[in-house]
mmCIF file of C-alpha atoms in Angstrom:
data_model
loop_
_atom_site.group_PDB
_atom_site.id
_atom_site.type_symbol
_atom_site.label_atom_id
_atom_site.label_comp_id
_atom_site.label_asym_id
_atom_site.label_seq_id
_atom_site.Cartn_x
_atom_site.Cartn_y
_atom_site.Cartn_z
ATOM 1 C CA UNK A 60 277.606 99.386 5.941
ATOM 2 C CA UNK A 61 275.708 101.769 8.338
ATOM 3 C CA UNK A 62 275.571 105.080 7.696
ATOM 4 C CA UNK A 63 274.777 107.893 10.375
ATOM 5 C CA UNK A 64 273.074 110.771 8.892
ATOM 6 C CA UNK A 65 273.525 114.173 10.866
ATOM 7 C CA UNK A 66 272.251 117.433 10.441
ATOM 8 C CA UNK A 67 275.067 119.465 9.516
ATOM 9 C CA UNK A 68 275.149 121.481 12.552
ATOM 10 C CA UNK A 69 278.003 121.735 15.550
ATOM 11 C CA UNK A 70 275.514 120.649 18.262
ATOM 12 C CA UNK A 71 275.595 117.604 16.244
ATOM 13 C CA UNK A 72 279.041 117.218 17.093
ATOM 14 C CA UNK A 73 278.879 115.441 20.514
ATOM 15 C CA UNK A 74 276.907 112.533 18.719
ATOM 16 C CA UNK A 75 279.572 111.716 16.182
ATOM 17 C CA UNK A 76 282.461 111.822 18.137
ATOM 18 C CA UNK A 77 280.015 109.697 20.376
ATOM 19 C CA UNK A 78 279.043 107.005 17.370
ATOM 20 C CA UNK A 79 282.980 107.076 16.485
ATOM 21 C CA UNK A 80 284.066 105.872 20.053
ATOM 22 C CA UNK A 81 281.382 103.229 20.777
ATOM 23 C CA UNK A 82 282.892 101.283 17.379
ATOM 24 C CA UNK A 83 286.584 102.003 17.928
ATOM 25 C CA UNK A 84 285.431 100.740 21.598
ATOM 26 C CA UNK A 85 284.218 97.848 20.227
ATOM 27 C CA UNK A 86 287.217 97.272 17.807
ATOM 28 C CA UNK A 87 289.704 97.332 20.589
ATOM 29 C CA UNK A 88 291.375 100.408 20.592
ATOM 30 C CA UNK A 89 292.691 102.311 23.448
ATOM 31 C CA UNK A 90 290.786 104.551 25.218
ATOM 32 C CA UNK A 91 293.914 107.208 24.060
ATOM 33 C CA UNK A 92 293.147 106.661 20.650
ATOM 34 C CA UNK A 93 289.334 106.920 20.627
ATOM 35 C CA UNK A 94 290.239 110.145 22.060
ATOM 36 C CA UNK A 95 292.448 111.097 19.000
ATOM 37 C CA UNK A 96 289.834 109.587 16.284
ATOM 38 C CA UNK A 97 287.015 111.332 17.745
ATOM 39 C CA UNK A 98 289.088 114.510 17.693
ATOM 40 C CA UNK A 99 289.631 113.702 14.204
ATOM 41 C CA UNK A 100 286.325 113.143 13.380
ATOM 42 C CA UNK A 101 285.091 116.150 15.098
ATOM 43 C CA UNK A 102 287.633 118.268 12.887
ATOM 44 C CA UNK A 103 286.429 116.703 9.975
ATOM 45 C CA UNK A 104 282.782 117.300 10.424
ATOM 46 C CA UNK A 105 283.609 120.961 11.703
ATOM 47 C CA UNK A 106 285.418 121.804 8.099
ATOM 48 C CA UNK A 107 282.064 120.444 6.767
ATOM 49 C CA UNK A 108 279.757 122.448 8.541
ATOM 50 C CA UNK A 109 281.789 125.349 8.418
ATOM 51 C CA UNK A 110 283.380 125.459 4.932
ATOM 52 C CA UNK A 111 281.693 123.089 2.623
ATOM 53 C CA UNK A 112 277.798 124.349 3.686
ATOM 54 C CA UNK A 113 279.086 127.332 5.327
ATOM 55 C CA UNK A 114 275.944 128.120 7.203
ATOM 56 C CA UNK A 115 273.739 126.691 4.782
ATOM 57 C CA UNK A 116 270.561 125.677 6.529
ATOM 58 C CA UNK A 117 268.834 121.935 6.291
ATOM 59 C CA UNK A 118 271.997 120.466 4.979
ATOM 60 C CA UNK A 119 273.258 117.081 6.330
ATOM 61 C CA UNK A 120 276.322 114.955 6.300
ATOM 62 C CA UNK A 121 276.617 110.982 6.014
ATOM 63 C CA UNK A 122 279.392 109.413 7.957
ATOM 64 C CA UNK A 123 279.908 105.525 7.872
ATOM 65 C CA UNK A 124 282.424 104.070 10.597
ATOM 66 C CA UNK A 125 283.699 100.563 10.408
ATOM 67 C CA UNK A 126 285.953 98.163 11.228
ATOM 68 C CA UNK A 127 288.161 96.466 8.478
ATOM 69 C CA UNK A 128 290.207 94.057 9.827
ATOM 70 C CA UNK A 129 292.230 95.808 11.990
ATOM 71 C CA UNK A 130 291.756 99.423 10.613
ATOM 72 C CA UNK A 131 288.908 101.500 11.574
ATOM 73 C CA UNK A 132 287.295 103.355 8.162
ATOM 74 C CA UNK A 133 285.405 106.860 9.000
ATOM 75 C CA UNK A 134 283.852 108.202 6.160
ATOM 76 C CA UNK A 135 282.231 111.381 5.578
ATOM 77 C CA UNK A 136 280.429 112.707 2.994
ATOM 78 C CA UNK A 137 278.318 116.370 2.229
ATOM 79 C CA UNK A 138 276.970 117.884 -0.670
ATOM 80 C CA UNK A 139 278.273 121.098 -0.058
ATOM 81 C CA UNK A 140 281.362 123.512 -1.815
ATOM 82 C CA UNK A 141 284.105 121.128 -2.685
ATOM 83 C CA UNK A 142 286.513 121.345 0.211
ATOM 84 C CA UNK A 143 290.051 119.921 -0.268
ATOM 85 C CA UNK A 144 291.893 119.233 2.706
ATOM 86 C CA UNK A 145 294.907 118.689 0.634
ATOM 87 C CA UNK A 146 294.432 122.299 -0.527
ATOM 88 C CA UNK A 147 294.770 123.760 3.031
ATOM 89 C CA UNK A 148 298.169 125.288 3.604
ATOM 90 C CA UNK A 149 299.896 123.744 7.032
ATOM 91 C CA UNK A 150 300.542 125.688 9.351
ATOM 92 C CA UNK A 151 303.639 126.437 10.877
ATOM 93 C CA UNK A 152 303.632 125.224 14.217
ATOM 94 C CA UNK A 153 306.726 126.943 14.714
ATOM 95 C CA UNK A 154 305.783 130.343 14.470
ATOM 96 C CA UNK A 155 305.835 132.668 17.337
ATOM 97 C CA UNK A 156 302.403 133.654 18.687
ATOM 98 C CA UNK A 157 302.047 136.962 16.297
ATOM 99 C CA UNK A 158 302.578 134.895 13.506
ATOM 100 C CA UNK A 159 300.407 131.661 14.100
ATOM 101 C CA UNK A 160 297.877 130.952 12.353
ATOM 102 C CA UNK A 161 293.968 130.825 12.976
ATOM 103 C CA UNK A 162 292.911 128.142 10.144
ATOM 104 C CA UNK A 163 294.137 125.154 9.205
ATOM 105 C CA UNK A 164 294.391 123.572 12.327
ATOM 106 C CA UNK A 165 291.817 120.830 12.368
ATOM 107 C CA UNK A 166 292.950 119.635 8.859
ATOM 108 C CA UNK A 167 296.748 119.284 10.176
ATOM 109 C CA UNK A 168 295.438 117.360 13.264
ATOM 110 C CA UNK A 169 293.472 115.298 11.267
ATOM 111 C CA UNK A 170 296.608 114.055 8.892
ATOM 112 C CA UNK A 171 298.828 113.836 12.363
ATOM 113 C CA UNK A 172 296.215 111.547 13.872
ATOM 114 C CA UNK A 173 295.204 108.976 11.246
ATOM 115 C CA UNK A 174 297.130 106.827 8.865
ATOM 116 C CA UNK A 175 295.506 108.418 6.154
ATOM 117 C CA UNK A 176 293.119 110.989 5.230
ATOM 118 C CA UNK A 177 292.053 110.862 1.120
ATOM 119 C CA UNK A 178 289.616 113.262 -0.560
ATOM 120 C CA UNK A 179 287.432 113.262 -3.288
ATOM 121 C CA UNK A 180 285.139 114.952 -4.947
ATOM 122 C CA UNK A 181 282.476 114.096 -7.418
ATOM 123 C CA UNK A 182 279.271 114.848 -8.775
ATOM 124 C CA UNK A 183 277.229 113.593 -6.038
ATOM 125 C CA UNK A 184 279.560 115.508 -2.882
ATOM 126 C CA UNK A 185 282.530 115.084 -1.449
ATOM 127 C CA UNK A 186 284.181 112.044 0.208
ATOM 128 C CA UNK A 187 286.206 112.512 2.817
ATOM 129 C CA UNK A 188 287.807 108.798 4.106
ATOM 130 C CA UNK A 189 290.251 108.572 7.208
ATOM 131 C CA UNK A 190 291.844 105.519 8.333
ATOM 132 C CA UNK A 191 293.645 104.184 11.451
ATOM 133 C CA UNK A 192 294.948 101.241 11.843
ATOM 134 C CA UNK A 193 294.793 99.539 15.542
ATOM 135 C CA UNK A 194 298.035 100.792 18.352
ATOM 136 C CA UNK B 22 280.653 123.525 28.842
ATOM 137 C CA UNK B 23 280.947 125.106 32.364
ATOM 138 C CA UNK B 24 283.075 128.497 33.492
ATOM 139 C CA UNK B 25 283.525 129.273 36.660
ATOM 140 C CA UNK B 26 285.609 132.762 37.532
ATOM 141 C CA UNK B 27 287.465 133.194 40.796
ATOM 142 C CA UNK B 28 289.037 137.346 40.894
ATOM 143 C CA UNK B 29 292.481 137.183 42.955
ATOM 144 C CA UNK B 30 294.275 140.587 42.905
ATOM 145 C CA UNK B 31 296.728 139.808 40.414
ATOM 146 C CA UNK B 32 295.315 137.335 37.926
ATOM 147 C CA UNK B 33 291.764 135.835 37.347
ATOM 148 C CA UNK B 34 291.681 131.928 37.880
ATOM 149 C CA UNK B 35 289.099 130.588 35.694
ATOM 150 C CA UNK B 36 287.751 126.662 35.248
ATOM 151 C CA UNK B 37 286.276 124.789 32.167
ATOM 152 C CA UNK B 38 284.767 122.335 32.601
ATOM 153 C CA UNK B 39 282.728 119.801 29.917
ATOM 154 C CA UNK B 40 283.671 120.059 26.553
ATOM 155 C CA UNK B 41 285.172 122.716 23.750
ATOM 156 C CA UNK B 42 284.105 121.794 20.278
ATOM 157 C CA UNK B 43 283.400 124.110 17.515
ATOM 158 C CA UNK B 44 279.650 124.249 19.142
ATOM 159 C CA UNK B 45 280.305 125.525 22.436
ATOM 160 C CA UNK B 46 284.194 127.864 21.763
ATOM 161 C CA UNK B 47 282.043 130.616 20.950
ATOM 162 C CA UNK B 48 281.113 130.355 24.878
ATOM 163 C CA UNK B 49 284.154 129.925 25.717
ATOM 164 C CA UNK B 50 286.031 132.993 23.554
ATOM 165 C CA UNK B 51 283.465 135.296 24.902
ATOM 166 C CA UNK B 52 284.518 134.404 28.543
ATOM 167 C CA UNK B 53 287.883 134.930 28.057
ATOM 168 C CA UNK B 54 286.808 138.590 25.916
ATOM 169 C CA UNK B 55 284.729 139.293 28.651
ATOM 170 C CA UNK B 56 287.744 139.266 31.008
ATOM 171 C CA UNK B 57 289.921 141.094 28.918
ATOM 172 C CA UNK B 58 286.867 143.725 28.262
ATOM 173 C CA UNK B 59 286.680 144.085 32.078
ATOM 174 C CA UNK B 60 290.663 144.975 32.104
ATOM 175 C CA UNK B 61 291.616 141.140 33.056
ATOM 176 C CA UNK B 62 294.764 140.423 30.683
ATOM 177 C CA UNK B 63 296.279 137.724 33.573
ATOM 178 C CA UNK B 64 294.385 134.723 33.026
ATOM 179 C CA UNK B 65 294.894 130.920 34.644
ATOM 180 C CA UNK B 66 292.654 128.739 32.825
ATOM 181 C CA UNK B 67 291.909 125.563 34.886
ATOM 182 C CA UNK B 68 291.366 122.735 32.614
ATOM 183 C CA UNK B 69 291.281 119.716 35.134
ATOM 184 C CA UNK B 70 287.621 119.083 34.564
ATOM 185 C CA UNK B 71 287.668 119.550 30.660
ATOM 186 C CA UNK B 72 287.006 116.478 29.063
ATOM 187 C CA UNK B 73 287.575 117.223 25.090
ATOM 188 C CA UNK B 74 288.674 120.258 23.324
ATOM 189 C CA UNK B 75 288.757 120.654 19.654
ATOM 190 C CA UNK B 76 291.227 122.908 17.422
ATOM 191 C CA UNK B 77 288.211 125.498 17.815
ATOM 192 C CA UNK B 78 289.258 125.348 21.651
ATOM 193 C CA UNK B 79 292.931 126.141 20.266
ATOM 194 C CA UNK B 80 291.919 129.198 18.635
ATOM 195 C CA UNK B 81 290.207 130.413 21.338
ATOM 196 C CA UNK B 82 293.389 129.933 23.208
ATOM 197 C CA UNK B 83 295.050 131.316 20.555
ATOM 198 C CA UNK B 84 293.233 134.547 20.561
ATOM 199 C CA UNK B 85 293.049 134.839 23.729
ATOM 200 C CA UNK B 86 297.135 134.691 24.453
ATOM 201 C CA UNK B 87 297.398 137.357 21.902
ATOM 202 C CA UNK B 88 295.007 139.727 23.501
ATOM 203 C CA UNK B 89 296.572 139.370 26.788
ATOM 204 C CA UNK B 90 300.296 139.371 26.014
ATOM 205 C CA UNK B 91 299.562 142.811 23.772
ATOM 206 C CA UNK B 92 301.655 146.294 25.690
ATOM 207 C CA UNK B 93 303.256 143.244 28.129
ATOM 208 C CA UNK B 94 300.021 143.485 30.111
ATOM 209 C CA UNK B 95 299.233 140.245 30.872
ATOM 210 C CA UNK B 96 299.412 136.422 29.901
ATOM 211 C CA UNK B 97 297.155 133.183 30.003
ATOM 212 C CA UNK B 98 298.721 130.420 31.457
ATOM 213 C CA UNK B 99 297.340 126.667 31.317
ATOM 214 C CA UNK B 100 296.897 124.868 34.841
ATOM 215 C CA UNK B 101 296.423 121.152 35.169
ATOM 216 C CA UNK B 102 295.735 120.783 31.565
ATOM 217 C CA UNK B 103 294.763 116.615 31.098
ATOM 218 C CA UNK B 104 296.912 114.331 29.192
ATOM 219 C CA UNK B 105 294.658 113.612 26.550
ATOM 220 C CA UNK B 106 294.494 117.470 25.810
ATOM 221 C CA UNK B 107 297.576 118.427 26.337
ATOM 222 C CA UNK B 108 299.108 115.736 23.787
ATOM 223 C CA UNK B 109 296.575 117.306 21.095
ATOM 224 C CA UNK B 110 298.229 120.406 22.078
ATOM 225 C CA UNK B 111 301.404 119.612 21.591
ATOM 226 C CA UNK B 112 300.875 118.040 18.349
ATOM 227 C CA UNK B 113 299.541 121.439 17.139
ATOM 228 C CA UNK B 114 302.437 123.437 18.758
ATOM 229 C CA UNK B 115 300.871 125.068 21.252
ATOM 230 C CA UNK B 116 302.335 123.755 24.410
ATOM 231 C CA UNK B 117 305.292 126.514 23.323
ATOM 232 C CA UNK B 118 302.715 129.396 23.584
ATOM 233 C CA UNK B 119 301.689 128.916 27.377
ATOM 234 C CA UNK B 120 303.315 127.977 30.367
ATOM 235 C CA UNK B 121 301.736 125.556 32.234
ATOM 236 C CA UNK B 122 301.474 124.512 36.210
ATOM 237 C CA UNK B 123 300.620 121.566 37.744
ATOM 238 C CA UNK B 124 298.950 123.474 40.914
ATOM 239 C CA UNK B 125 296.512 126.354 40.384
ATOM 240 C CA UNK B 126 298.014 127.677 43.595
ATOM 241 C CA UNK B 127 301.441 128.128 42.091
ATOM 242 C CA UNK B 128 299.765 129.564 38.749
ATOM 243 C CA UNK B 129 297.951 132.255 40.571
ATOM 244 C CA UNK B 130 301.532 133.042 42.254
ATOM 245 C CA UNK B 131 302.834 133.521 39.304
ATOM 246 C CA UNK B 132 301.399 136.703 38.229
#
């Protein structure tokens, strides 16, 4: 399988969500989706960049992007701090505006817009894999 | 990203345009301090030609509601906010943080 190396940078950003909607394009989902799995995508990388290298300069992240059947399979994986998604409190969307939140945002959008998001960390980085099966 | 800012008398009606991902919010937050820094707490954001916006767009938002709703002097409001967007916003709860119009003229005649 492919995999798309990026310098772990937000500029970076535009190509993966890019890379993420030509194969969901080409897997048949709707153009609503792709919207929703590059979002998801974009959130991933973002917690990357900005918590697992947190600034750290020449580092890079590996994403692979498939189809399986009829699931699309976005990996991601960095060498940075382990980052646990799973760890991340959710927020309250509830709240009233004093009390929201900043963080944890693109973590909760992530699990609210794929089937599932699984995390793991080893001695070689951390793999992040998301999952969506076709609407 | 592009901001445009059009001063009424009561509010400030200002348009985004392009994309807000955790690259280009900084830009955007610093428009929407710059208001407030110039005394500008009634804000209409115009989001018909935004094409994406990340959760680093929300906390812009965020920020930016908090800002201008502190002492009751002011509020942003969200004006012709696309579908795509504003589903991602519901989904994160905001939708129940700012009102939102249909027609910029109506928003502006709000405040």
């Amino acid at each position: 399988m492919p995999a798309y190396t990026f310098p772990a940078r937000f500029e970076y950003l535009d190509e993966i969500r890019d890379v993420v909607a030509e194969i969901a394009r080409a897997g048949g989902f709707s153009e609503k989706t792709i919207y929703f799995l590059q979002l998801a995508a974009d959130e991933a990388a973002s917690n990357i960049i900005e918590h697992a290298y947190a600034g750290l300069p020449d580092a890079y992240l590996s994403m692979t992007c498939e189809m399986q059947g009829d699931e699309i399979v976005i990996t991601m994986h960095d060498t940075g701090k382990a980052f646990n998604p799973a760890g991340v409190k959710e927020p309250n969307i509830k709240a009233n505006l004093s009390d929201r939140q900043i963080g944890g945002l693109g973590v909760y959008l992530m699990r609210k817009l794929m089937d599932t998001v699984h995390y793991e960390s080893t001695q070689s980085g951390n793999l992040l894999t998301m999952k969506k099966r076709k609407d | 990203m592009e901001i445009t800012t059009q001063e009424f008398k009561h509010c400030d009606l200002i348009s985004i345009k392009g994309r807000v991902d955790s690259a280009t919010a900084p830009q955007f937050a610093k428009a929407l301090e710059t208001a407030n820094e110039n005394g500008r707490f009634k804000l209409a954001l115009d989001m018909s030609g935004l094409d994406y916006m990340s959760s680093a767009g929300f906390r812009a938002l965020l920020a930016a509601q908090r800002n201008c709703k502190r002492y009751n002097r002011g509020e942003v409001v969200l004006v012709r906010v696309p579908d795509r967007i504003r589903e991602a916003l519901e989904l994160a709860g905001f939708t129940e943080l700012f009102k939102t119009f249909d027609d910029p003229v109506v928003a502006v005649g709000s405040f």
